[in-house]
CSV table of C-alpha atoms in Angstrom, one decimal:
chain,number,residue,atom,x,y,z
Q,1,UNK,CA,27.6,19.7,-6.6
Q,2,UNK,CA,28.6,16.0,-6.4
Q,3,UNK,CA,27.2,13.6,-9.4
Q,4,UNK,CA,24.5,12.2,-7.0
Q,5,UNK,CA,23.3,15.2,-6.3
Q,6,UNK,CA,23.1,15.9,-9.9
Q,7,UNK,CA,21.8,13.0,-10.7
Q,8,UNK,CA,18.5,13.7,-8.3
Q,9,UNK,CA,18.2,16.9,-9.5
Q,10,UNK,CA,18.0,15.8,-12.6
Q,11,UNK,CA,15.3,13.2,-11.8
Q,12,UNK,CA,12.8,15.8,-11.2
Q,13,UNK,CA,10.9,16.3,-14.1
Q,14,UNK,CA,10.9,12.4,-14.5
Q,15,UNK,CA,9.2,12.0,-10.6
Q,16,UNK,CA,6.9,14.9,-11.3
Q,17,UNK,CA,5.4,13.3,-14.4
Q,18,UNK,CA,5.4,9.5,-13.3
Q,19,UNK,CA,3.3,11.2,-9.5
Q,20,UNK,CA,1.0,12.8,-12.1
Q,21,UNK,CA,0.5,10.5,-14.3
Q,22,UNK,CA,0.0,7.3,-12.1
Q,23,UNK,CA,-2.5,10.1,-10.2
Q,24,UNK,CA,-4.4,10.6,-12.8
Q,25,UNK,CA,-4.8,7.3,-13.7
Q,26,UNK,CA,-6.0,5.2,-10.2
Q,27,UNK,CA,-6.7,1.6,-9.7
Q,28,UNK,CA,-8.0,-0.3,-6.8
Q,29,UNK,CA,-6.1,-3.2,-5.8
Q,30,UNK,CA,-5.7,-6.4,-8.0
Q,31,UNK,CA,-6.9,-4.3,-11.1
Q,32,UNK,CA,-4.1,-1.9,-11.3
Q,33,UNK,CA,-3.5,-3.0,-14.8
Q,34,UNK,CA,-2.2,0.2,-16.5
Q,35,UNK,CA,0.0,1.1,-13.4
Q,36,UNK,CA,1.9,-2.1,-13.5
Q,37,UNK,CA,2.0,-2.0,-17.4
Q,38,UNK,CA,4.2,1.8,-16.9
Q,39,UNK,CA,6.1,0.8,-14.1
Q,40,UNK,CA,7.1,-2.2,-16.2
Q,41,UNK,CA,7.9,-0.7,-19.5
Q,42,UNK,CA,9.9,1.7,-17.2
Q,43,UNK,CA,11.9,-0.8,-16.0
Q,44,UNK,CA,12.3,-2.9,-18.8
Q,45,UNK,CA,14.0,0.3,-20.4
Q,46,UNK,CA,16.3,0.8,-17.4
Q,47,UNK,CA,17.5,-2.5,-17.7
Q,48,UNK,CA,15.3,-4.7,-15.3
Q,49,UNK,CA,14.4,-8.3,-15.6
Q,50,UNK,CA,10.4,-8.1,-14.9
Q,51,UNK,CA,8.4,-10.3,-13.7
Q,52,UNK,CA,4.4,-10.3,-14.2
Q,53,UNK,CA,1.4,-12.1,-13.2
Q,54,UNK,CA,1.8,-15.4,-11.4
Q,55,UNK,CA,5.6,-15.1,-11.6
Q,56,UNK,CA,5.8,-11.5,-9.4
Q,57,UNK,CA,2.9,-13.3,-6.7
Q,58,UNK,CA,1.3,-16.8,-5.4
Q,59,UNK,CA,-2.2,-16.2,-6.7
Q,60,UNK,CA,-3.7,-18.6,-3.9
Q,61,UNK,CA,-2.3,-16.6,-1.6
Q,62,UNK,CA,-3.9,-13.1,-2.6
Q,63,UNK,CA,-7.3,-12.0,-0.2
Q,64,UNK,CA,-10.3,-10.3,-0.9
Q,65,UNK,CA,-9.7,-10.2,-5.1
Q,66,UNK,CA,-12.9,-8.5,-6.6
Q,67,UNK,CA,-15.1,-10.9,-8.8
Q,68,UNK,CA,-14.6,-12.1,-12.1
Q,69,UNK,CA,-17.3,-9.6,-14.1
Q,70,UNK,CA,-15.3,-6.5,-11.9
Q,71,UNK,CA,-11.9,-7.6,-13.1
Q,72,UNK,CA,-13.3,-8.2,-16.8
Q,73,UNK,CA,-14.3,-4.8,-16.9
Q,74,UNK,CA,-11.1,-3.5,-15.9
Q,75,UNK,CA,-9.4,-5.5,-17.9
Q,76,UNK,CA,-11.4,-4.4,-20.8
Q,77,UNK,CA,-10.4,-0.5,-19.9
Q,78,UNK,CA,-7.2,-1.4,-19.4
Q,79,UNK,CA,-6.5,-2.3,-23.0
Q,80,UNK,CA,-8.8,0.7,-24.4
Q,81,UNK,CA,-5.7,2.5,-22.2
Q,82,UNK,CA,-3.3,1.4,-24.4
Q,83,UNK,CA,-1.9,-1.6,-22.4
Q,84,UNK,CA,-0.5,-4.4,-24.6
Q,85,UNK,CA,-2.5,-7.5,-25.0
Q,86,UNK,CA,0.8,-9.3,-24.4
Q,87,UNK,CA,1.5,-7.4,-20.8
Q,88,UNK,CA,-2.5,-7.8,-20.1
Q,89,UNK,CA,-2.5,-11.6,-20.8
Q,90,UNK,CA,-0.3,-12.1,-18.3
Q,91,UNK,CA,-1.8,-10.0,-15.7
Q,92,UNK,CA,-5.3,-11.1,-16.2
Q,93,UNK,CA,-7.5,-12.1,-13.2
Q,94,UNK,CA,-6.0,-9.5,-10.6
Q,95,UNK,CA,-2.5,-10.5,-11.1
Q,96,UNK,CA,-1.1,-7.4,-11.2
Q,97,UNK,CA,1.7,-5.6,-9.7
Q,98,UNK,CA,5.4,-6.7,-10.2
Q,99,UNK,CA,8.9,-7.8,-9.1
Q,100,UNK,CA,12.1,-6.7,-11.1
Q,101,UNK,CA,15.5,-7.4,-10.6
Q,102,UNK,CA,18.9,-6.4,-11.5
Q,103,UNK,CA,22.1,-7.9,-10.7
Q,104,UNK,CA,25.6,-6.5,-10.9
Q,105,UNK,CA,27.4,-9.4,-11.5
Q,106,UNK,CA,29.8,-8.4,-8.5
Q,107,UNK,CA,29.9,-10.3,-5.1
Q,108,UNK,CA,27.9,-8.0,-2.6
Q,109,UNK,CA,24.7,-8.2,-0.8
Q,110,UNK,CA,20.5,-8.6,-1.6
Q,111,UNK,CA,18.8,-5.5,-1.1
Q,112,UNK,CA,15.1,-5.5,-1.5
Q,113,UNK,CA,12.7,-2.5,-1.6
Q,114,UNK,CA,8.8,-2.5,-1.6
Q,115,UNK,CA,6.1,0.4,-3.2
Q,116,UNK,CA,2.9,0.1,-3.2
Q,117,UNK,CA,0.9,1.1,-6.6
Q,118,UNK,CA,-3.1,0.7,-5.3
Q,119,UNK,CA,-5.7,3.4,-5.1
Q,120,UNK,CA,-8.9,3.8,-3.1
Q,121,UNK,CA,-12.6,4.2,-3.8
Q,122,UNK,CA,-12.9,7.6,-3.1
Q,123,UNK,CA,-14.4,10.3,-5.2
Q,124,UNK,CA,-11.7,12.9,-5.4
Q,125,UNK,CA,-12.7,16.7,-5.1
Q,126,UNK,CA,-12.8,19.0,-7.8
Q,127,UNK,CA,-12.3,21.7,-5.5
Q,128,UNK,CA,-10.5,24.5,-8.0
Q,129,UNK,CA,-8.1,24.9,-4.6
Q,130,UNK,CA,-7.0,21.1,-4.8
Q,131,UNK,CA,-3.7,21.5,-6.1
Q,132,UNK,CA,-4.4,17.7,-8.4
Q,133,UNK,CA,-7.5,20.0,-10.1
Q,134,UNK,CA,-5.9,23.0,-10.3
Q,135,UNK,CA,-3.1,21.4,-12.5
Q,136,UNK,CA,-5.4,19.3,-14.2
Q,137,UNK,CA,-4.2,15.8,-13.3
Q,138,UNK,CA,-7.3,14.6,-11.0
Q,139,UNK,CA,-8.1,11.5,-11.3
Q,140,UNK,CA,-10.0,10.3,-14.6
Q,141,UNK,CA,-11.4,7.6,-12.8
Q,142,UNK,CA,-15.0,7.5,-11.1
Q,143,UNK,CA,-15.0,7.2,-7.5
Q,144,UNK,CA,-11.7,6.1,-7.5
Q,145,UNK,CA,-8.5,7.9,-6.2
Q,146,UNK,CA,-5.3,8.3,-4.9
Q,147,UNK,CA,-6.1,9.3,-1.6
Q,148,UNK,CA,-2.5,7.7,0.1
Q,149,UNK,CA,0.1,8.7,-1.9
Q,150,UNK,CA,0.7,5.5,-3.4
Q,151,UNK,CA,1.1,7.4,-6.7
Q,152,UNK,CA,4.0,8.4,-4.8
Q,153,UNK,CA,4.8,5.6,-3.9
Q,154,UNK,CA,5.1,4.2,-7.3
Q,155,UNK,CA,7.1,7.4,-8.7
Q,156,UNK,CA,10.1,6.6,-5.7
Q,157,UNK,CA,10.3,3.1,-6.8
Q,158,UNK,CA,10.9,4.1,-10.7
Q,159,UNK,CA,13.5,6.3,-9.0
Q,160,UNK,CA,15.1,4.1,-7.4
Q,161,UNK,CA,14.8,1.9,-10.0
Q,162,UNK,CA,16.7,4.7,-12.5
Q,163,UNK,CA,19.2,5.2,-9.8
Q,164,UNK,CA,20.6,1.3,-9.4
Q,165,UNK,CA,20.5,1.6,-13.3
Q,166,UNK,CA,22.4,4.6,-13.2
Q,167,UNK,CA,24.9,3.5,-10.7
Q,168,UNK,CA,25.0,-0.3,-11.8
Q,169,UNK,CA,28.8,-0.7,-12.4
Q,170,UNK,CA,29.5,1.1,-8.9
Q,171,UNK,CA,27.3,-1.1,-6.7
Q,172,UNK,CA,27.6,-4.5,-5.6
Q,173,UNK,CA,25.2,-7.7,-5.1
Q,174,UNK,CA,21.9,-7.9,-6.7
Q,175,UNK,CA,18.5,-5.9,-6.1
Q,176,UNK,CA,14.8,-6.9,-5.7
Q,177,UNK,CA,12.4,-4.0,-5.9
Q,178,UNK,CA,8.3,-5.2,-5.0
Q,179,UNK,CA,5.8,-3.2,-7.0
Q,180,UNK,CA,2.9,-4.2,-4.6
Q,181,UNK,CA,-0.7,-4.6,-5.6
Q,182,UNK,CA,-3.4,-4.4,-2.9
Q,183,UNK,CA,-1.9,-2.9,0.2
Q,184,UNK,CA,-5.3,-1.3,1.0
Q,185,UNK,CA,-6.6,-3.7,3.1
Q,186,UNK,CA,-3.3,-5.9,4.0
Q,187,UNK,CA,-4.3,-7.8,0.6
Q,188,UNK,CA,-1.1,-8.3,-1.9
Q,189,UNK,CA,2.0,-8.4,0.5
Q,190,UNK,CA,1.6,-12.1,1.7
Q,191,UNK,CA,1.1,-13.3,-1.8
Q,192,UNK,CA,4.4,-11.7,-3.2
Q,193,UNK,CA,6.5,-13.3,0.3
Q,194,UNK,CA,4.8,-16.1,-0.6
Q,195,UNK,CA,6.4,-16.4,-3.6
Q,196,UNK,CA,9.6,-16.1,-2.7
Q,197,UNK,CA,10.9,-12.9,-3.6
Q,198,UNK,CA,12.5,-12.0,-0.4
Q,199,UNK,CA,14.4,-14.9,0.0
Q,200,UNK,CA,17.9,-14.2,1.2
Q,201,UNK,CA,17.2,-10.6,1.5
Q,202,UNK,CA,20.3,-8.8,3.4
Q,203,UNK,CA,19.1,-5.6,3.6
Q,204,UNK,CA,14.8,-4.6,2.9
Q,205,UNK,CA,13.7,-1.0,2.8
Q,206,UNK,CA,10.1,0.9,2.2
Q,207,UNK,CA,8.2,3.1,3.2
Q,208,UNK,CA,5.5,6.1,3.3
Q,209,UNK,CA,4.6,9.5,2.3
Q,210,UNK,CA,3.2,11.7,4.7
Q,211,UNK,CA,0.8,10.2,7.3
Q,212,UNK,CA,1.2,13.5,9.8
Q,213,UNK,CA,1.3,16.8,8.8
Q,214,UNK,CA,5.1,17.9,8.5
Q,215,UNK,CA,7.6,19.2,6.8
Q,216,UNK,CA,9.3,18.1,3.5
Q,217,UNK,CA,13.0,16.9,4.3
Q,218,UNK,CA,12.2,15.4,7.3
Q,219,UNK,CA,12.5,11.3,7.9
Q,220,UNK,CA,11.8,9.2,10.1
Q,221,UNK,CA,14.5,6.4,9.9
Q,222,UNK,CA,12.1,3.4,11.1
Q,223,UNK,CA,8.8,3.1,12.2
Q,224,UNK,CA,6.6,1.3,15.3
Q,225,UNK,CA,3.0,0.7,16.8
Q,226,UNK,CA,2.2,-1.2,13.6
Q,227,UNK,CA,-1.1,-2.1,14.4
Q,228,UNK,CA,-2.5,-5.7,13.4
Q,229,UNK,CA,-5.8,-5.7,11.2
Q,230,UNK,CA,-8.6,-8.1,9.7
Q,231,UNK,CA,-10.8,-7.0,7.3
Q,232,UNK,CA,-14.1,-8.7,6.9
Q,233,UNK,CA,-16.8,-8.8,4.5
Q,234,UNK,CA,-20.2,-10.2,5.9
Q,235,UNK,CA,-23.6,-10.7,4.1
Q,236,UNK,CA,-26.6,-11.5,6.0
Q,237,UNK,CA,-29.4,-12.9,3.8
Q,238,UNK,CA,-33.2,-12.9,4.7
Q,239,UNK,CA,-36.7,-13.3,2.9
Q,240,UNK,CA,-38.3,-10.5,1.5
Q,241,UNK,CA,-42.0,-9.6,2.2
Q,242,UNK,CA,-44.8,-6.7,1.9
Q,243,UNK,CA,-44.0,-4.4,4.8
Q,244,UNK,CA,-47.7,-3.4,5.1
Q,245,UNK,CA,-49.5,-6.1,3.6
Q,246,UNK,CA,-47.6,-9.8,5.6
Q,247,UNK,CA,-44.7,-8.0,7.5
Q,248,UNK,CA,-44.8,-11.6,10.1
Q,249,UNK,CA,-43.3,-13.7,6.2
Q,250,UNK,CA,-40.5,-11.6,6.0
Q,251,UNK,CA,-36.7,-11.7,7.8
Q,252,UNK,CA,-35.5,-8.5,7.7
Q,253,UNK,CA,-31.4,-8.6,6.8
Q,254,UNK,CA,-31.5,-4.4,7.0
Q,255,UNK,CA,-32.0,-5.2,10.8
Q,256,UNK,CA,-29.6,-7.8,11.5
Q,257,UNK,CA,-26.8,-5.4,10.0
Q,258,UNK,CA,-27.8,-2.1,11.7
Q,259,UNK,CA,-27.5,-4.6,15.2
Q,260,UNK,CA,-24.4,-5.7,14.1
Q,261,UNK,CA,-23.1,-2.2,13.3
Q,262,UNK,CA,-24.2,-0.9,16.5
Q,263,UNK,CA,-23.0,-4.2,19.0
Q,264,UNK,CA,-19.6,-4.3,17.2
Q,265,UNK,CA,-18.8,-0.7,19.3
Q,266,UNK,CA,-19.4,-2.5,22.3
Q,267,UNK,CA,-15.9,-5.1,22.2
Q,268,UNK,CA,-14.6,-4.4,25.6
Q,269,UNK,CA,-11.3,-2.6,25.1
Q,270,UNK,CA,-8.5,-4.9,25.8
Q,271,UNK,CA,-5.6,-4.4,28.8
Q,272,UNK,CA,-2.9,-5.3,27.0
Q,273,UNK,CA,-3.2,-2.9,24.2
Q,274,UNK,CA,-4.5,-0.4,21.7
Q,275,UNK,CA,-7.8,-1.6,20.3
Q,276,UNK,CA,-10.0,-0.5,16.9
Q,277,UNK,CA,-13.4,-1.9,15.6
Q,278,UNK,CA,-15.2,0.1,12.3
Q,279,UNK,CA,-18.1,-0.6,10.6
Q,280,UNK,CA,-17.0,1.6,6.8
Q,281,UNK,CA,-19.6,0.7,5.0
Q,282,UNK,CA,-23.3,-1.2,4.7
Q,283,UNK,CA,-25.5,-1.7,1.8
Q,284,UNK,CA,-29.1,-3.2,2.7
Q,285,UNK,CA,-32.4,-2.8,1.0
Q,286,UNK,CA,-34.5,-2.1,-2.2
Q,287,UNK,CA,-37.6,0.4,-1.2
Q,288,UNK,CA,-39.7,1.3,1.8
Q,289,UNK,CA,-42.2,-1.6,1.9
Q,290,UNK,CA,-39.9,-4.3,1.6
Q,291,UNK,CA,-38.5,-6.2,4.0
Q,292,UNK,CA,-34.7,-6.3,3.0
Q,293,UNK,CA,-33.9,-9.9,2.3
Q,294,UNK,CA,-30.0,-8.9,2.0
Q,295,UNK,CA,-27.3,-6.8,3.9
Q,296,UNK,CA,-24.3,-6.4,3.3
Q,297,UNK,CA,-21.2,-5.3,6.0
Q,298,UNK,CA,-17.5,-3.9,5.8
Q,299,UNK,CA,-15.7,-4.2,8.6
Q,300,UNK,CA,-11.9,-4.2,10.0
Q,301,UNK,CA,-10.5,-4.9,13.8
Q,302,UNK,CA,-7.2,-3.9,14.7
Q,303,UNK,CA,-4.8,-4.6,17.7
Q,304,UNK,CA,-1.5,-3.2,19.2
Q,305,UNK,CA,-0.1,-6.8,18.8
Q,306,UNK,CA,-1.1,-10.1,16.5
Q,307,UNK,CA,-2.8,-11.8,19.4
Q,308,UNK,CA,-4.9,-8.6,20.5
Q,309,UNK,CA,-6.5,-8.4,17.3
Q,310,UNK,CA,-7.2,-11.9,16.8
Q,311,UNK,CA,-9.2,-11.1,20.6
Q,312,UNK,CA,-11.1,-8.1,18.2
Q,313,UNK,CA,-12.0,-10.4,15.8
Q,314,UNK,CA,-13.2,-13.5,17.6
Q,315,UNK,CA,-15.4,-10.9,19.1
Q,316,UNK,CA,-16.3,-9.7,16.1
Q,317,UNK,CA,-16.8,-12.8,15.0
Q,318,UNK,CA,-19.5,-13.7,18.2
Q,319,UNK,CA,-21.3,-10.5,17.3
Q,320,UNK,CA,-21.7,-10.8,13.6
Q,321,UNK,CA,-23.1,-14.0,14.1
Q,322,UNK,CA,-25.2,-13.5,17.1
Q,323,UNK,CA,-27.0,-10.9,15.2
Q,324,UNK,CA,-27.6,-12.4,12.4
Q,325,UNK,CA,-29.3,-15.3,14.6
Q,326,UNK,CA,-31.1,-12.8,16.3
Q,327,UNK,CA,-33.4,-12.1,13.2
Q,328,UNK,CA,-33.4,-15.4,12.3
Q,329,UNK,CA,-31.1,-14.4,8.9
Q,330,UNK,CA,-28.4,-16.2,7.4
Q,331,UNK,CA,-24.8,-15.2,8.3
Q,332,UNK,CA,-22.3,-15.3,6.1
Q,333,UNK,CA,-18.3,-14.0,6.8
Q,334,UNK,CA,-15.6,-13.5,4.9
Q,335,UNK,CA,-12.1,-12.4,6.0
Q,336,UNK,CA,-10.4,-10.2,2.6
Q,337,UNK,CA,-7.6,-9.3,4.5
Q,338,UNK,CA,-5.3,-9.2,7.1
Q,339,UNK,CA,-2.2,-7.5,8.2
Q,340,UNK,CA,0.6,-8.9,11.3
Q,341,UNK,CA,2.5,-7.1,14.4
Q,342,UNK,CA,6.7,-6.0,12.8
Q,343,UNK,CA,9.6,-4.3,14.3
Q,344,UNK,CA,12.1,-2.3,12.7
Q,345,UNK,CA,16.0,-2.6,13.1
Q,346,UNK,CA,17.2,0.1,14.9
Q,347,UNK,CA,20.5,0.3,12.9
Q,348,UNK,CA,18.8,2.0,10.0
Q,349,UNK,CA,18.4,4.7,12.5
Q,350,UNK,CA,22.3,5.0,12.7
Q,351,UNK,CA,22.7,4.4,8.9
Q,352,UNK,CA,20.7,7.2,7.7
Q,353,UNK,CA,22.0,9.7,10.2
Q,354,UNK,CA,25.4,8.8,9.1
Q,355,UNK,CA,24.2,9.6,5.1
Q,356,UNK,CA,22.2,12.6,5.9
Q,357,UNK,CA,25.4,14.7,6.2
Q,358,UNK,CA,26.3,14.2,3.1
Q,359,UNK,CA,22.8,15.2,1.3
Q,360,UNK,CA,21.4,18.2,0.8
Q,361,UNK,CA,17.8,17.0,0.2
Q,362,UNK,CA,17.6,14.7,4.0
Q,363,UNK,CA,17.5,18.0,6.4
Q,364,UNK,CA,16.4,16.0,9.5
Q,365,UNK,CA,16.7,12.4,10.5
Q,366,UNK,CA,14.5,11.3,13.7
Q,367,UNK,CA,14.9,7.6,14.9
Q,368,UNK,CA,10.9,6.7,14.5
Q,369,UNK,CA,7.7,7.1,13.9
Q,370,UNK,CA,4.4,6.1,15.9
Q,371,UNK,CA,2.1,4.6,13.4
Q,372,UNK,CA,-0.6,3.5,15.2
Q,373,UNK,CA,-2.1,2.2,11.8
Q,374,UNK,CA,-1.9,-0.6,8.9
Q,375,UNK,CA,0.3,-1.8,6.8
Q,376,UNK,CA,0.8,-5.1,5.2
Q,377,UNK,CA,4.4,-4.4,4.0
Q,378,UNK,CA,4.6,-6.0,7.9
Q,379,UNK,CA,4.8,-9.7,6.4
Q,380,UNK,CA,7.8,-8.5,4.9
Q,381,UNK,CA,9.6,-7.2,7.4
Q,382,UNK,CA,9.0,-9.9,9.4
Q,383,UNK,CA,10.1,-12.6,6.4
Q,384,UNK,CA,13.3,-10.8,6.2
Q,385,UNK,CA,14.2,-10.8,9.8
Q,386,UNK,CA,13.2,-14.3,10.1
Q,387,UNK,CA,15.8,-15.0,7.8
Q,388,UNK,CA,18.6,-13.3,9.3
Q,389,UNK,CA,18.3,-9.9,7.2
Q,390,UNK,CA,17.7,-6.3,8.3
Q,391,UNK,CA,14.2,-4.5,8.0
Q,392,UNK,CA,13.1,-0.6,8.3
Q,393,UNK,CA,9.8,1.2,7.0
Q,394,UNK,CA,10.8,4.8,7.1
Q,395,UNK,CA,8.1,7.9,6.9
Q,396,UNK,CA,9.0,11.0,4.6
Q,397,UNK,CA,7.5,14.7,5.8
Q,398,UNK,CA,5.3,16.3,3.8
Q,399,UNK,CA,2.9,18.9,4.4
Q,400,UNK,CA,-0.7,18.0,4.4
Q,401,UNK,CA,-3.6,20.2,4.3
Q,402,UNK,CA,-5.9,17.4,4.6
Q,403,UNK,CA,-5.3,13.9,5.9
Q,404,UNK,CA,-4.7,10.2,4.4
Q,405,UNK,CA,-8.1,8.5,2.7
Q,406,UNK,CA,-9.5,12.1,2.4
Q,407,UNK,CA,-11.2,13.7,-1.2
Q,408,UNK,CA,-8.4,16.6,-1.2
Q,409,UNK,CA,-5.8,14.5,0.0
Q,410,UNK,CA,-2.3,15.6,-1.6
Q,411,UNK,CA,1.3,16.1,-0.8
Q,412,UNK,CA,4.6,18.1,-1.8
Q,413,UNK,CA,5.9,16.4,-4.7
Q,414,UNK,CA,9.6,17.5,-3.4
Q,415,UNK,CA,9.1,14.7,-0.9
Q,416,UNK,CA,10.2,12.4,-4.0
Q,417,UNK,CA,13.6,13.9,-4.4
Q,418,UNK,CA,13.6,13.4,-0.8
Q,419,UNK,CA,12.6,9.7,-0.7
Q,420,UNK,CA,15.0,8.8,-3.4
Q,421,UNK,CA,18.0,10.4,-2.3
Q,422,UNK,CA,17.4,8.6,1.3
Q,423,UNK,CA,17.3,5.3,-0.3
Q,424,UNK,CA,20.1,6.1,-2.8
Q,425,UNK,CA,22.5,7.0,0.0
Q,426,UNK,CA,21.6,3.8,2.2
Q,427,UNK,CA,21.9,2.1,-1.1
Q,428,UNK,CA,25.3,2.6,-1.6
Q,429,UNK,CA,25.6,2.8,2.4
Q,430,UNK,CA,24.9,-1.0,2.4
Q,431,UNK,CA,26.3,-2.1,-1.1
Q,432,UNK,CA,29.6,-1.2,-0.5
Q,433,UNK,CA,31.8,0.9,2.3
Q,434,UNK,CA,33.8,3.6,0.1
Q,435,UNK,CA,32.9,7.1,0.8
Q,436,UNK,CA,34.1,8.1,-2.7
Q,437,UNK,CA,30.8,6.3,-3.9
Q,438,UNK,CA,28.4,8.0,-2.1
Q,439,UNK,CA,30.0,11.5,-2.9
């Protein structure tokens, strides 16, 4: 067994525990407060410079942040969760995630990784059969959950992390690695390229756990059909009234956004491309006999390309509006998010094959992956090619019983010895040529 393969072997027990942990504890984007406070003090111990707050992202930059009394409250639980006032401080206001750095001192290329640390609001299971409950690390959180496998996520990027600490004095260049807040709902990965993390980036890797039902071992080397996205937030706001008693006083908002969520299935399909309109959620109303003086939508479009979606959303746009006028309500919209069109490099394709023969944990290597989805880890890419550099976001088989943003969602925890030995060997791939290295 060569010392890499010890070395991941070893790491087990570490991944297992950081998965279940960061599980157990989820946060929604911009308030993942305890997350970035373990990731840090991780790092910090493996050597890393970190960066917090409005040092690791451009705080302008950052979409669809929740409101002040939201993020006080999390705050609050955040620091009856043990995390220091002096980490906190610097975090406050949804600054969370992180950047950290560590430089060899040696001549050699920038390599950059992203992982993504954000939950979703989803009530997870306590199905006895969910493997999470059954082991007794479900989340502890109300309504909130890691339903993606960005717990996962998190875990491979301390694992990298303990690698390049590892393996410092036999790498060369220096080394970025993007603890992302907010990717649910392409909110946090504009604000940390904003900032200037990936600036003379050589080499950027990240990606993703799961998202079809396979089998642990396999990866996908790159990834396409990136779908573009906006997320929007509209309110439509009325007068109240008696139902019974002067129905003709009020303006009923309830109306305006059941219209809406009805006409927004109606955007013609578009020629050039795959399409996608949903209406996720819509909150209206305080009783029977009153005429709702308030609605409230959710709502995302997504296109094959950046221009195809921007078609969804004018159209959107013309709906939302339209419908509001229609009842005679005001309309008010909000975009909260948005993700862009990438393309990986193909030669990651050719890289990975090349260091699959030498692991025992990489048992199959396609060339990509169909996403046909999200991701905001897309402005990155796309920063890193624009300056010259080299871009993939690979996929890592797991199993899955049940499918991404579902109540019993959960994967293999091998995958994580998988993830890290993939970026390990491209690591040293990239770094520097000598086979003896990577064996």
């Amino acid at each position: 067994m060569t010392p890499l393969e010890q070395f991941i072997k070893a790491l087990k027990p570490t991944l297992t525990t950081f998965r279940r942990t960061f599980h157990q504890n989820p946060e929604l984007g911009f308030t993942e407060y305890v997350t970035t406070y373990l990731i840090g003090k991780e790092l910090v111990d493996l050597g890393f410079k970190v960066h917090l707050g409005q040092d690791a992202l451009e705080s302008e930059v950052r979409m669809g942040v929740p409101v002040e009394d939201y993020l006080s409250l999390q705050e609050e639980r955040a620091l009856k969760e043990g995390v220091e006032k002096s980490w906190l401080n610097q975090m406050k206001g949804g600054h969370t995630g992180l950047a950290a750095t560590l430089d060899t001192g040696k001549p050699g290329p920038h390599m950059a990784f992203r992982f993504d640390i954000d939950a979703l609001p989803i009530n997870e299971s306590q199905n006895p059969e969910h493997f999470p409950t059954s082991e007794k690390f479900n989340s502890r959180n109300q309504d909130v959950m890691h339903a993606c496998g960005h717990d996962g996520h998190a875990t491979i990027g301390i694992g990298v992390a303990s690698f390049l600490s590892a393996y410092k004095e036999e790498l060369e260049g220096r080394f970025t690695i993007l603890f992302q807040p907010a990717e649910e709902g392409g909110r946090g990965s504009k604000a940390m390229v904003e900032k200037g993390w990936l600036k003379d980036v050589d080499y950027f890797a990240s990606g993703h756990i799961g998202i079809r039902d396979t089998k642990v071992g396999r990866v996908y080397a790159t990834t396409h059909s990136f779908l573009a996205s906006s997320k929007i937030n509209v309110t439509y706001k009325g007068k109240s009234a008696h139902a019974g008693l002067e129905p003709e006083k009020g303006k009923n908002a309830l109306l305006a956004a059941a219209a809406a969520s009805l006409h927004l299935y109606t955007i013609p399909r578009h020629s050039d491309g795959a399409t996608r309109i949903n209406v996720g959620k819509l909150q209206a109303g305080t009783g029977r006999n009153i005429i709702a003086d308030e609605a409230h939508l959710e709502v995302e479009t997504r296109g094959e390309t950046t221009k195809i979606n921007q078609y969804m959303l004018k159209e959107a746009h013309r709906i939302l509006q339209a419908s509001g006028d229609l009842y005679g309500v005001e309309t008010e919209i909000n975009l909260v998010g948005e993700t862009v069109e990438a393309q990986c490099d193909e030669e990651w394709i050719r890289w990975l094959k090349e260091v699959k023969e030498e692991s025992p944990y990489l048992s199959e290597v396609l060339n990509d992956f169909p996403l046909k989805a999200s991701e905001d880890v897309t402005y990155m890419i796309n920063e890193v090619q624009r300056q010259g550099g080299s871009a993939t976001f690979m996929v890592f088989g797991t199993p899955l019983k049940n499918g991404h943003h579902h109540h019993e969602f959960d994967f293999e925890e091998n995958v994580l010895q998988v993830a890290v030995d993939a970026f390990a060997r491209l690591i040293f791939k990239r770094s520097q040529q000598t086979e003896e290295a990577i064996n």
